[in-house]
Amino acid sequence: RPRLGYYCQGAVPVRAVPCPAGCYSVILRGASMSLSPLLTLCVALWMPPVRVGRPSPLAIEEDALRAAAAPLSKYNGSTDLDAPRLPRGWHVNRAETVIGHGRPAYERAANALQRLELLEHTWLTARCVCATDRELLAVCSRQWGCVWLTNTNLVLRRECGARRSSVSWGTTRRHVLAGEETVCVTHDASTDGVRFTVLSFSRPRHLFSAVAYPYVLAQQRRFARDATAAMERACGNSQPAG
């Protein structure tokens, strides 16, 4: 596995910080306990970072650092495209599109994907932060016009090869959803086509997402559409920004 932060460069800056001593042991002990009604209520009442107006990149990085010790949300499954395990009863979002042709188009798309350019839109932005031995991905999205909400993920896998480039992340307990997502670009040697894939599964783990889940699902479909357009632009196919 590459050194954490190896791909965090260019459009996605990196900041490395030490994790407070003992934070993992305290959280993991708590995670091993069954959720009591009181703890379940606390999870529901935890407030994610919310701002009026688009936050600065520095503010998003600081949100990620505050969530550096948060463990992964509980889920049984994987969006690894070699062996996907999609849990029953969870919402699955999958989109696949041929976004270009040729080796140069694949290389441009692969590099853009590793820089996570597909997460930069008028309504969405993200920053990668490296904290000790983990790579955090803080994603900030616009909700209901002018309110921006930040959720923190943990990058699980990165691959950048001759014919496939992918990034996978899972939600931490500083996220209103539980689940996992993979974005991937592949180059088909037989057809010379460049294909972009988005695969995720999720379900609510916060009162906000439970109440507004139809809106959350609509945002997931919007992300798949806008991310595909961004990767088409990276390939060299001109599309209007989302």
XYZ file of C-alpha atoms in Angstrom:
242
model
C 0.000 0.000 0.000
C 1.427 3.412 -0.896
C 2.474 5.759 1.856
C -0.520 7.765 3.040
C -0.587 11.130 1.374
C 1.441 9.907 -1.621
C -1.265 11.030 -4.012
C -2.388 14.019 -1.912
C -0.828 16.745 -3.964
C -1.661 19.403 -6.513
C -5.294 20.388 -6.185
C -5.705 18.484 -2.916
C -3.140 19.703 -0.331
C -1.968 17.618 2.587
C -1.376 18.414 6.226
C 0.111 15.822 8.582
C -0.614 15.966 12.301
C -0.037 13.584 15.221
C -3.003 11.813 16.761
C -3.511 12.509 20.461
C -2.096 9.728 22.611
C -4.612 7.101 23.580
C -7.414 8.389 21.363
C -7.714 5.172 19.362
C -7.895 2.921 22.425
C -10.629 5.013 24.010
C -12.739 5.068 20.845
C -12.217 1.405 20.000
C -13.256 0.368 23.495
C -16.429 2.395 23.049
C -17.038 0.901 19.600
C -16.858 -2.642 20.986
C -19.761 -1.982 23.348
C -23.347 -2.439 22.250
C -25.148 0.831 21.643
C -27.280 1.790 24.595
C -30.393 3.913 24.017
C -28.543 6.906 25.474
C -25.575 6.437 23.113
C -27.936 6.006 20.193
C -29.535 9.320 21.123
C -26.097 10.966 21.365
C -25.263 9.739 17.854
C -28.513 11.225 16.594
C -27.824 14.548 18.320
C -24.171 14.902 17.241
C -23.974 18.014 15.093
C -21.776 17.930 11.986
C -19.925 21.135 11.049
C -22.495 23.447 9.444
C -21.811 26.887 7.959
C -23.668 29.527 6.028
C -21.726 30.124 2.822
C -19.030 28.044 1.168
C -16.214 27.386 3.687
C -12.564 27.994 2.907
C -10.246 25.056 2.168
C -8.505 25.710 5.504
C -11.801 25.471 7.407
C -12.589 22.126 5.763
C -9.117 20.804 6.623
C -9.629 21.846 10.237
C -12.951 19.977 10.296
C -11.135 16.867 9.085
C -8.421 17.205 11.723
C -11.014 17.480 14.471
C -12.420 14.150 13.271
C -8.990 12.513 12.924
C -9.583 9.972 15.697
C -13.091 8.988 14.610
C -13.354 5.288 13.698
C -15.139 3.961 10.662
C -18.902 3.657 10.801
C -20.142 0.113 11.302
C -21.038 -1.676 8.082
C -20.523 -5.116 6.580
C -19.658 -4.794 2.933
C -17.183 -3.493 0.387
C -17.237 -1.519 -2.851
C -13.979 -3.125 -4.012
C -14.757 -3.619 -7.706
C -12.794 -6.890 -7.821
C -15.016 -8.434 -5.149
C -17.919 -6.132 -4.249
C -20.017 -7.093 -1.226
C -23.116 -4.925 -1.130
C -25.106 -5.355 2.100
C -28.759 -6.245 1.751
C -31.185 -3.533 2.731
C -28.743 -0.674 2.074
C -29.199 1.846 -0.717
C -26.825 1.135 -3.616
C -25.841 3.840 -6.095
C -24.017 2.663 -9.217
C -23.236 4.510 -12.450
C -20.953 3.478 -15.320
C -20.193 5.524 -18.432
C -17.648 5.446 -21.253
C -16.045 8.887 -20.937
C -13.399 8.745 -23.678
C -11.089 6.660 -25.788
C -7.356 6.131 -26.004
C -4.374 5.887 -23.737
C -3.818 9.665 -23.379
C -7.468 10.118 -22.332
C -7.101 7.388 -19.705
C -3.928 8.921 -18.285
C -5.564 12.344 -17.979
C -8.638 10.836 -16.298
C -6.538 8.650 -13.975
C -4.494 11.615 -12.777
C -7.614 13.738 -12.283
C -9.249 10.968 -10.286
C -6.264 10.606 -7.940
C -6.413 14.378 -7.366
C -10.151 13.939 -6.657
C -11.112 16.649 -9.142
C -14.486 14.897 -9.487
C -15.363 16.244 -6.011
C -15.086 19.891 -7.037
C -18.380 21.466 -8.140
C -20.422 24.566 -7.457
C -22.287 22.650 -4.729
C -19.530 20.320 -3.513
C -15.887 20.533 -2.460
C -13.416 18.291 -0.618
C -9.988 18.240 0.992
C -7.607 15.396 1.819
C -5.697 15.522 5.086
C -3.120 13.035 6.359
C -3.182 12.477 10.125
C -0.521 10.068 11.424
C -1.260 6.743 9.690
C -4.583 7.549 8.044
C -5.764 9.626 5.119
C -8.932 11.592 5.785
C -11.288 12.933 3.153
C -13.544 15.767 4.282
C -16.426 16.379 1.881
C -18.425 19.589 2.173
C -21.754 19.916 0.346
C -24.282 22.695 -0.055
C -27.691 21.984 1.457
C -30.864 23.955 0.853
C -29.313 26.896 -0.927
C -26.710 28.445 1.370
C -25.981 25.960 4.186
C -22.794 23.894 3.840
C -22.301 20.647 5.776
C -18.979 18.795 6.233
C -18.670 15.017 6.617
C -15.404 13.145 7.204
C -14.418 9.891 5.492
C -11.419 7.584 5.754
C -9.614 6.678 2.520
C -9.444 2.879 2.422
C -7.792 2.016 -0.891
C -5.938 3.744 -3.703
C -4.845 2.176 -6.975
C -3.151 3.866 -9.917
C -2.098 1.338 -12.543
C -1.609 1.022 -16.266
C -5.276 0.262 -16.919
C -7.124 1.101 -13.710
C -7.141 4.043 -11.311
C -9.426 4.025 -8.269
C -10.030 5.542 -4.842
C -12.290 4.077 -2.142
C -13.415 5.672 1.090
C -15.654 4.754 4.012
C -17.649 6.996 6.298
C -16.384 7.701 9.795
C -18.523 8.360 12.837
C -18.246 12.023 11.974
C -20.540 11.518 8.979
C -24.340 11.622 8.800
C -24.336 8.405 6.707
C -22.815 4.969 7.144
C -21.369 3.336 4.053
C -18.596 3.144 1.481
C -17.882 4.490 -1.996
C -15.475 3.717 -4.838
C -14.717 5.825 -7.900
C -12.770 4.169 -10.691
C -11.430 4.772 -14.196
C -10.472 1.828 -16.419
C -8.945 1.494 -19.889
C -10.318 -1.421 -21.942
C -7.555 -2.825 -24.130
C -9.999 -4.499 -26.527
C -12.175 -1.461 -27.257
C -9.717 1.326 -26.273
C -12.571 2.827 -24.254
C -12.121 4.693 -20.978
C -14.871 3.859 -18.492
C -15.759 5.725 -15.291
C -17.571 3.917 -12.463
C -19.161 5.149 -9.237
C -20.292 2.505 -6.733
C -21.563 3.175 -3.210
C -23.831 1.816 -0.523
C -25.214 3.808 2.380
C -27.907 4.274 4.972
C -28.653 7.021 7.513
C -26.828 7.124 10.846
C -27.977 10.576 11.971
C -31.306 12.240 12.540
C -30.568 14.755 9.763
C -30.010 12.105 7.104
C -32.895 9.937 8.306
C -35.407 12.775 8.033
C -34.048 14.047 4.697
C -33.112 10.684 3.160
C -34.979 11.213 -0.157
C -32.990 14.449 -0.546
C -29.776 12.585 0.329
C -30.473 9.994 -2.383
C -31.134 12.755 -4.907
C -27.756 14.292 -4.011
C -26.050 10.941 -4.532
C -27.553 10.699 -8.017
C -26.484 14.281 -8.694
C -22.945 13.471 -7.603
C -22.773 10.494 -9.967
C -23.954 12.702 -12.826
C -21.666 15.654 -12.058
C -18.655 13.447 -11.308
C -19.101 11.730 -14.675
C -19.189 15.106 -16.420
C -16.019 16.163 -14.555
C -14.205 13.010 -15.652
C -15.363 13.554 -19.246
C -13.792 16.987 -19.099
C -10.612 15.475 -17.684
C -10.504 13.091 -20.644
C -10.714 16.047 -22.993
C -14.431 15.852 -23.796
C -15.805 19.329 -23.209
C -18.882 19.418 -20.943
C -20.361 22.337 -19.004
C -19.446 22.442 -15.315
C -22.054 21.152 -12.853
